[in-house]
Every structure is written in structure tokens, then in C-alpha cells.
mmCIF file of C-alpha atoms in Angstrom:
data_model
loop_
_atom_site.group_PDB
_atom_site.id
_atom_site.type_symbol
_atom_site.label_atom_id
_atom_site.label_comp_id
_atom_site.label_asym_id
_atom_site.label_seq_id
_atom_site.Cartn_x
_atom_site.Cartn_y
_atom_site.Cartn_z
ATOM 1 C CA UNK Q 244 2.192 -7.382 -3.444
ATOM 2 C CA UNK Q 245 0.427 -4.323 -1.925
ATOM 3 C CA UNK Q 246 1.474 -0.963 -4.116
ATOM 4 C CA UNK Q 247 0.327 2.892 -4.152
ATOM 5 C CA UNK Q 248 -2.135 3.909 -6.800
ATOM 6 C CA UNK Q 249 -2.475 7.006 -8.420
ATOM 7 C CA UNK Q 250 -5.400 8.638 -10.071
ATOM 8 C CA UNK Q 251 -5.476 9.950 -12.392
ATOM 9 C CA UNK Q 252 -2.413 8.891 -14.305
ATOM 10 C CA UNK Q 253 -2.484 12.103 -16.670
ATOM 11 C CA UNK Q 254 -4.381 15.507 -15.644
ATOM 12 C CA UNK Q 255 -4.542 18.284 -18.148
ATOM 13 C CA UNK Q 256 -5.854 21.622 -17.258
ATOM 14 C CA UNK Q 257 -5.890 25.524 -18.056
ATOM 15 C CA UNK Q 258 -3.514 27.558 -16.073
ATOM 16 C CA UNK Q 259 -5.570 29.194 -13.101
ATOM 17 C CA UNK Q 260 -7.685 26.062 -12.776
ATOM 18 C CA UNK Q 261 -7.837 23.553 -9.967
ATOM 19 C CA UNK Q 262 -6.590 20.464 -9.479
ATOM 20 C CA UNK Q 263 -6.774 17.436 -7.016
ATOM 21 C CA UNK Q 264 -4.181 14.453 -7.545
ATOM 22 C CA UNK Q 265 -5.014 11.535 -5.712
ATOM 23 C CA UNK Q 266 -3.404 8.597 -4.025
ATOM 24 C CA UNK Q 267 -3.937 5.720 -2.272
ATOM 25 C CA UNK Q 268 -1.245 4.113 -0.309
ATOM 26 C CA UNK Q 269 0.159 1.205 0.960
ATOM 27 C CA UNK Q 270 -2.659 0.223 3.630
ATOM 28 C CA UNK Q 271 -0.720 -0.134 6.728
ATOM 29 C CA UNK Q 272 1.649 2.562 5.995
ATOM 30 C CA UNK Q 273 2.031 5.913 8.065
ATOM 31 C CA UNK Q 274 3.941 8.711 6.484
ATOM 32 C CA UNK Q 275 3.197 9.694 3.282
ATOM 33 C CA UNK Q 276 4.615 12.029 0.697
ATOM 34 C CA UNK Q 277 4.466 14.005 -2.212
ATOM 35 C CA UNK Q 278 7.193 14.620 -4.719
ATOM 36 C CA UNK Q 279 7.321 15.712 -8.625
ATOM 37 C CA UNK Q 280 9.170 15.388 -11.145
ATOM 38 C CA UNK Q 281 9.603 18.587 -13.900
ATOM 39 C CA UNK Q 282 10.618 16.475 -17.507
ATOM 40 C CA UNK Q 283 14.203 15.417 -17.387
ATOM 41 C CA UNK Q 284 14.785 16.780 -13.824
ATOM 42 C CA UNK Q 285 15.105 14.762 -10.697
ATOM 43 C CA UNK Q 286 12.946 14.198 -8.741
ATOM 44 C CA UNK Q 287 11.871 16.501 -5.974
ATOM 45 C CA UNK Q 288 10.386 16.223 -2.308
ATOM 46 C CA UNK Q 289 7.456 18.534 -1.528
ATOM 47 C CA UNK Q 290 5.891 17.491 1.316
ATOM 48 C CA UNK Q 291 5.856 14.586 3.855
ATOM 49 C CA UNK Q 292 2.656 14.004 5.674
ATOM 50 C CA UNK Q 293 1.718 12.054 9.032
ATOM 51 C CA UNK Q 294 -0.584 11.322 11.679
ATOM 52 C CA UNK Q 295 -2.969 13.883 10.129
ATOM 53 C CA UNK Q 296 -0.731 16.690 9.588
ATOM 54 C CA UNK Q 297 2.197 18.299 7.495
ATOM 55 C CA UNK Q 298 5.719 16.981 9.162
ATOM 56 C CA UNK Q 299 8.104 18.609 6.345
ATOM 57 C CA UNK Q 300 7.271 20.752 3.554
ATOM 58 C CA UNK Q 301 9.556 22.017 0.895
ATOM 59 C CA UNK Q 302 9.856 25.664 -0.751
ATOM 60 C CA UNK Q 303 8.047 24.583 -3.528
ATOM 61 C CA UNK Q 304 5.523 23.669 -1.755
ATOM 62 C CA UNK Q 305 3.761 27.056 -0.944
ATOM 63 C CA UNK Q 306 0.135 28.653 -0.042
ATOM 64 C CA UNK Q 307 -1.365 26.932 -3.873
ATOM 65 C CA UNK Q 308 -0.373 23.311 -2.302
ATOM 66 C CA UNK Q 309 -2.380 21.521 0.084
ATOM 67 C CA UNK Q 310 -2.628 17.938 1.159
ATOM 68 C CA UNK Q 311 -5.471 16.111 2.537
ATOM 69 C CA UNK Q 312 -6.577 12.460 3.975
ATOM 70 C CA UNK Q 313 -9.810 13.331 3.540
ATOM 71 C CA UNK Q 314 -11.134 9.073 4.604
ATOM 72 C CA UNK Q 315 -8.274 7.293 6.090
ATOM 73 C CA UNK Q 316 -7.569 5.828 2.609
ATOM 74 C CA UNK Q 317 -6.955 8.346 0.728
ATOM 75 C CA UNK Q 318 -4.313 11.077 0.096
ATOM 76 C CA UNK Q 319 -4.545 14.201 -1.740
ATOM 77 C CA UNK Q 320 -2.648 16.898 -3.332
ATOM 78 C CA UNK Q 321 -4.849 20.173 -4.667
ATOM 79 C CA UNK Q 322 -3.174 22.242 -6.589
ATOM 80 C CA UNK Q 323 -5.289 25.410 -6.213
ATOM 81 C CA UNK Q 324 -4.817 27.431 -8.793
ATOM 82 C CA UNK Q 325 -2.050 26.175 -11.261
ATOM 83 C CA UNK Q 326 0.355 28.011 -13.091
ATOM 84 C CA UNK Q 327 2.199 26.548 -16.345
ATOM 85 C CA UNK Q 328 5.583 25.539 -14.662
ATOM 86 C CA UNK Q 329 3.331 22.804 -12.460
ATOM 87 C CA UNK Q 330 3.616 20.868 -14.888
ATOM 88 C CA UNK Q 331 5.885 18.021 -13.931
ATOM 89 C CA UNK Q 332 4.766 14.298 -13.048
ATOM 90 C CA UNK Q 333 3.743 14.071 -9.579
ATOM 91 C CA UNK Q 334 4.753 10.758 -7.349
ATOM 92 C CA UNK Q 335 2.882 10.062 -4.235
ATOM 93 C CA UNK Q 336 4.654 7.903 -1.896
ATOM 94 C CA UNK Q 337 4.068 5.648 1.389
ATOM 95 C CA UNK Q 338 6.784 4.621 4.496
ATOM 96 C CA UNK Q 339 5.383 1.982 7.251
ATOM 97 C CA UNK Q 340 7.406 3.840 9.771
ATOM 98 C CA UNK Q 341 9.920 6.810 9.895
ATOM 99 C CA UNK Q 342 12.923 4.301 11.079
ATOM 100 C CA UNK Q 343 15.905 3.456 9.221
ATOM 101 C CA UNK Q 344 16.454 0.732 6.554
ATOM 102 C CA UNK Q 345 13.172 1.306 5.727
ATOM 103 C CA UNK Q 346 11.950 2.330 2.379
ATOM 104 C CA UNK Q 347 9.720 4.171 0.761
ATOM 105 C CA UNK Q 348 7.146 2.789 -1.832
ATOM 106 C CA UNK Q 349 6.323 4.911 -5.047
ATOM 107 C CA UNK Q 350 3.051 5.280 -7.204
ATOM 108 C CA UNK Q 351 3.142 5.556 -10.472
ATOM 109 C CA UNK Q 352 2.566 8.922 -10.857
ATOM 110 C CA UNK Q 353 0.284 11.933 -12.429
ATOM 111 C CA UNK Q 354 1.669 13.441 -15.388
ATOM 112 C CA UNK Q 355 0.087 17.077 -14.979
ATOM 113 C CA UNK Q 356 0.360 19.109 -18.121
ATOM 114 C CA UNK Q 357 -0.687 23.226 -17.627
ATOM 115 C CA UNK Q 358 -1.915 24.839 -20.656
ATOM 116 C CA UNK H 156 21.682 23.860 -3.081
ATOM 117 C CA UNK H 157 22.818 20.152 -4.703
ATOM 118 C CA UNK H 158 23.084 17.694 -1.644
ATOM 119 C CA UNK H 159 23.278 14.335 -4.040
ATOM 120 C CA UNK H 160 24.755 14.802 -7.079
ATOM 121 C CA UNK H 161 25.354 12.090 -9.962
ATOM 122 C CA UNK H 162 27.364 13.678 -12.104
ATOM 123 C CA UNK H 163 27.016 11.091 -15.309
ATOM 124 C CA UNK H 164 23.694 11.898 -16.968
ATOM 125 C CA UNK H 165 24.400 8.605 -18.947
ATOM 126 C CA UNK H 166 26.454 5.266 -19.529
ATOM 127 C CA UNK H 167 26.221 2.897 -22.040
ATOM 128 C CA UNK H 168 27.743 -0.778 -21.313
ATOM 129 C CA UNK H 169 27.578 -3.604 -23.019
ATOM 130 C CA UNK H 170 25.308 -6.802 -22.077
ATOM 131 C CA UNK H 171 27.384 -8.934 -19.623
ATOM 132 C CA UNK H 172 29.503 -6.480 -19.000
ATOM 133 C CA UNK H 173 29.659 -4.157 -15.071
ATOM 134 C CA UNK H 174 27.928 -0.908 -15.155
ATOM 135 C CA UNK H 175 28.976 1.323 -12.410
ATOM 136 C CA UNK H 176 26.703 4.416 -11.367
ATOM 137 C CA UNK H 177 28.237 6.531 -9.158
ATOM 138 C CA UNK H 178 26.939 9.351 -6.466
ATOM 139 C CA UNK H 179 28.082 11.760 -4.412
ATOM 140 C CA UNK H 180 26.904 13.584 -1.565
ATOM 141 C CA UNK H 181 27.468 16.773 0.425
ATOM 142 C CA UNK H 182 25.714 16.145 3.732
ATOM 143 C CA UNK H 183 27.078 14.275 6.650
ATOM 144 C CA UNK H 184 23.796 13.635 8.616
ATOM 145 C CA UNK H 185 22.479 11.440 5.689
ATOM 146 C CA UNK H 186 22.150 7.978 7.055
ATOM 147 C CA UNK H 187 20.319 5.737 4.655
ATOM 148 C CA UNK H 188 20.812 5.511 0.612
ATOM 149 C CA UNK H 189 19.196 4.108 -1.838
ATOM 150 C CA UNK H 190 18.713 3.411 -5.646
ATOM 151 C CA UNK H 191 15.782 3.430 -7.536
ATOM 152 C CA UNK H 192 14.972 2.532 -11.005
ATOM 153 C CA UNK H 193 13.242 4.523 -12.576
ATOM 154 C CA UNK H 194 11.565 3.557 -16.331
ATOM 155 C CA UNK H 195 9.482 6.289 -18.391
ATOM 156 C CA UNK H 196 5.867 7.331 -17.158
ATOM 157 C CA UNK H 197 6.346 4.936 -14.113
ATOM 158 C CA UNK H 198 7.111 5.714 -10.706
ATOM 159 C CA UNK H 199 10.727 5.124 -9.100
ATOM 160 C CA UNK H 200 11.387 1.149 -8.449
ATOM 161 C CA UNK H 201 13.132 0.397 -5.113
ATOM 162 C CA UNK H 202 15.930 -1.693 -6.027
ATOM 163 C CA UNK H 203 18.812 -1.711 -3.138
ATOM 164 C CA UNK H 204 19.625 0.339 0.136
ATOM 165 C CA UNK H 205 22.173 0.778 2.274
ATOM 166 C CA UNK H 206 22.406 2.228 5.367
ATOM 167 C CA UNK H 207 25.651 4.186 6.767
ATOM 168 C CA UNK H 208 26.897 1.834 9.411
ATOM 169 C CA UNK H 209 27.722 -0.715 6.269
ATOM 170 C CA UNK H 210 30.033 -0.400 3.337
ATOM 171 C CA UNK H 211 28.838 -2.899 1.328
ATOM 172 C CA UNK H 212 25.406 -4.837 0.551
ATOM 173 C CA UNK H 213 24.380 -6.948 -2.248
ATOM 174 C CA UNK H 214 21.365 -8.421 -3.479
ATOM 175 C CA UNK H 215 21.961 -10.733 -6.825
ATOM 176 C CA UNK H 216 23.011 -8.568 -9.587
ATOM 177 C CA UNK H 217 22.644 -5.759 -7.509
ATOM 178 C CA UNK H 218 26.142 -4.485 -4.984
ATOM 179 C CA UNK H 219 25.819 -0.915 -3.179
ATOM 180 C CA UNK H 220 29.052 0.470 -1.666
ATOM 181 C CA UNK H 221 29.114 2.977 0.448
ATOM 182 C CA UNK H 222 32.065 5.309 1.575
ATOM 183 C CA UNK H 223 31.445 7.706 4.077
ATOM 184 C CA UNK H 224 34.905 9.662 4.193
ATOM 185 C CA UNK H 225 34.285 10.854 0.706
ATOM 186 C CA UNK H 226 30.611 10.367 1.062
ATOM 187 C CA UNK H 227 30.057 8.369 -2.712
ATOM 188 C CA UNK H 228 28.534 5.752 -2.843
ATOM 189 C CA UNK H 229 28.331 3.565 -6.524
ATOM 190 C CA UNK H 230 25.924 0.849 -7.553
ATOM 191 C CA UNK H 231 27.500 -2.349 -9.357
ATOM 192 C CA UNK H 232 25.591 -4.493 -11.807
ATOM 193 C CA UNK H 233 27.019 -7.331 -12.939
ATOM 194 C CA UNK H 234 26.587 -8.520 -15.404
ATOM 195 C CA UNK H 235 24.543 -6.088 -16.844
ATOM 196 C CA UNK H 236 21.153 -7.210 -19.270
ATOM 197 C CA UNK H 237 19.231 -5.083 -21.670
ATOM 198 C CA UNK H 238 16.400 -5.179 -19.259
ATOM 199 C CA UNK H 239 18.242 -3.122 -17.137
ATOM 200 C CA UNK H 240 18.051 -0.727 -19.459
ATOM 201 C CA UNK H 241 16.712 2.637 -17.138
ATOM 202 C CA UNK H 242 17.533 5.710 -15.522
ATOM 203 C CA UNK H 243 18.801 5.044 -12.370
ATOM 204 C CA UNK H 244 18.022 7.646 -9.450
ATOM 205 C CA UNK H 245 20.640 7.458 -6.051
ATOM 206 C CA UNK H 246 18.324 8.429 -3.087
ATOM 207 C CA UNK H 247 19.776 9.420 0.422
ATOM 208 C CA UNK H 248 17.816 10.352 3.647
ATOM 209 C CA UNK H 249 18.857 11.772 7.066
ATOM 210 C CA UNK H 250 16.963 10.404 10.726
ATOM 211 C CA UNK H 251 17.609 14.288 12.112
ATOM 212 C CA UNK H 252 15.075 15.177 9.561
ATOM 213 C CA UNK H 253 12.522 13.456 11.989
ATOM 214 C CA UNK H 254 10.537 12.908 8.119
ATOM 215 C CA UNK H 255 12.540 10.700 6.069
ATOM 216 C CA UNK H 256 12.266 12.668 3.413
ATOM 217 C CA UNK H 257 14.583 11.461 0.001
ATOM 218 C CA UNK H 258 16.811 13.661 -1.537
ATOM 219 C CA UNK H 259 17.194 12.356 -5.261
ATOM 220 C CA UNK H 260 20.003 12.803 -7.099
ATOM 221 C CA UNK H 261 19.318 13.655 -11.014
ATOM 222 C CA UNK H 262 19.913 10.299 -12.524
ATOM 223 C CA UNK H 263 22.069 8.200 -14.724
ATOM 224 C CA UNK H 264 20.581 6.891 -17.733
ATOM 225 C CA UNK H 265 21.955 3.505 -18.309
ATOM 226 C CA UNK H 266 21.716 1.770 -21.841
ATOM 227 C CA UNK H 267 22.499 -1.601 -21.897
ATOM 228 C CA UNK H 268 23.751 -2.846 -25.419
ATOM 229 C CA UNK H 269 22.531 -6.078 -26.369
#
């Protein structure tokens, strides 16, 4: 059964630093997204992405986010310069087509830790 | 600004037994719910939808109901195993938002006693 991968599945860094999550979706899939997950919160949309561009983006989701599908394969979020409450695990996900009763598929998820 | 809101963080049941997770929700555009399971350091599990022109649909264990006048909608599962053992996210998503984004709820953590 196809899924979306995540790499890699735990990031640490120093606060300041740079970091690229990466995902690869479901291969015939369309819209893509990012959400994350701060411990024992729920789970939070930050940005939806499709046909080469941002569609939606949340608040959270300001000027240090971007996303990229750099190779038609893959999908990335860079966190550029992180700050200690980015730490959360981050879940990409992947949606054939933006029509109801359909569903979107999760990865497995980064667990980014901030020093 | 809470849109979906499950307002038991737990429930504990015991194995054969119905659990009942409940969730509510504040916005009328929302169209399409879900539930995902969700099991630590993994990513959210599809398990059941429902979308709003239905009140009901089932799928084994697995029964959704939806009620749109008081906008809650509850997952049933019957009987209940140990494996099912998880916290349990309610998902909902509105077509106006052109994205399908999901708006989670914050989860129920179900224990199933064996």
C-alpha cells in the first residue's frame, strides 16, 4: 500500500540553526501539507501546498517557514532559523484531489527537538 | 479560536465493552469529518469519515454519527480490544476553504482494559 515517508524521523539542532524536513508523498497525489504537533497538543495545520505553490497557510506559519518541491517527488519544509518552541513533531501529509470524502494520508513524522 | 473541541482528554473501557469518543464543533461550513488514530511517535492513522449529507457510517468495529443541529459527532467501537488502545484525534474539513485543510481536535486517549 503506497504511504508518505518522512526523513528524517528525529532532527535535533541548536536554536538559530537551519533545518530542512523532508517528505515524500503518496505518488499520484496533488495537495500536500504540513502540520505539527507541540508534545501533548493537537495537532496543527500550517500550510497546504499545490500545483507548485502555497494554497493556505496558517499564522504559525510565518517568514522562518518555507516549503519547497524542489524534483516533483519531493516536499520540503525549511525551518530557517529555529527558535526553541519549534520543537513539536512535524507530519507531512498527501490528498489525491481537493474533493470531498476524500482523505488525507499522514507520514510518520519528524520529531524536531531545539536546543 | 477552538473550532473542534473533544472535551474528554481520556476514557478507559473495558475489553468487549463500547467506547464512545465524542466531538464537537463550532463551524457550520465544515463538511467532511474524520477520525484518526493516532499511536506514539507515529503519524495519525485514517480510520473512518463521514461526510455531512450522512448521519451515520460504519465500517466493522468502527460507527461514526454525525449530527449537524448540534454539530457532534461521536465514534462507536464495539466491542472495544486492547489493540485499540490510542489516542484518538476527530478531524473536520470545510470545501469553502478551497484547501482541505483538517482542523484536529485535541484528542481522547482511549485505554482499553484487558
Amino acid at each position: 500500500e503506497p504511504e508518505v515517508t518522512q526523513t528524517p524521523s528525529h532532527q535535533v539542532t541548536q536554536m538559530g540553526q537551519e533545518v530542512i524536513l523532508r517528505c515524500v508523498p503518496i505518488s499520484n497525489h496533488l495537495y500536500f501539507y504540513w502540520y505539527r504537533q507541540i508534545l501533548g497538543q493537537k495537532v496543527e495545520f500550517l500550510v497546504s501546498f499545490y500545483n507548485n505553490e502555497i494554497s493556505e497557510k496558517s499564522e504559525i506559519f510565518d517568514d522562518q517557514f518555507s516549503v519547497e518541491r524542489p524534483d516533483g517527488s519531493n516536499f520540503t519544509l525549511k525551518i530557517r532559523s529555529t527558535k526553541l518552541e519549534d520543537s513539536a513533531m512535524y507530519f507531512c501529509a498527501s490528498l489525491l484531489e481537493a474533493v470531498a470524502a476524500d482523505t488525507q494520508y499522514f507520514g510518520p513524522g519528524t520529531r524536531l527537538t531545539v536546543l | 479560536d477552538q473550532q473542534v473541541k473533544q472535551n474528554s482528554p481520556s476514557l478507559s473501557v473495558q475489553e468487549g465493552r463500547i467506547s464512545i469518543l465524542n466531538c464537537d464543533y463550532t463551524n457550520s461550513m465544515f463538511d467532511y469529518f474524520l477520525w484518526y488514530k493516532k499511536y506514539p511517535a507515529e503519524g495519525p492513522t485514517f480510520l473512518i469519515s463521514i461526510s455531512s449529507i450522512k448521519d451515520k457510517n460504519e465500517d466493522g468495529r468502527f460507527t461514526v454519527f454525525l449530527n449537524k443541529s448540534a454539530k457532534h459527532l461521536s465514534l462507536h467501537i464495539v466491542p472495544s480490544q486492547p489493540g485499540d488502545s490510542a489516542v484518538y484525534f476527530c478531524a473536520a474539513s470545510a470545501k469553502a476553504s478551497g484547501t482541505y485543510k483538517y482542523i484536529f481536535g485535541t484528542g481522547t486517549r482511549l485505554k482499553v482494559l484487558a
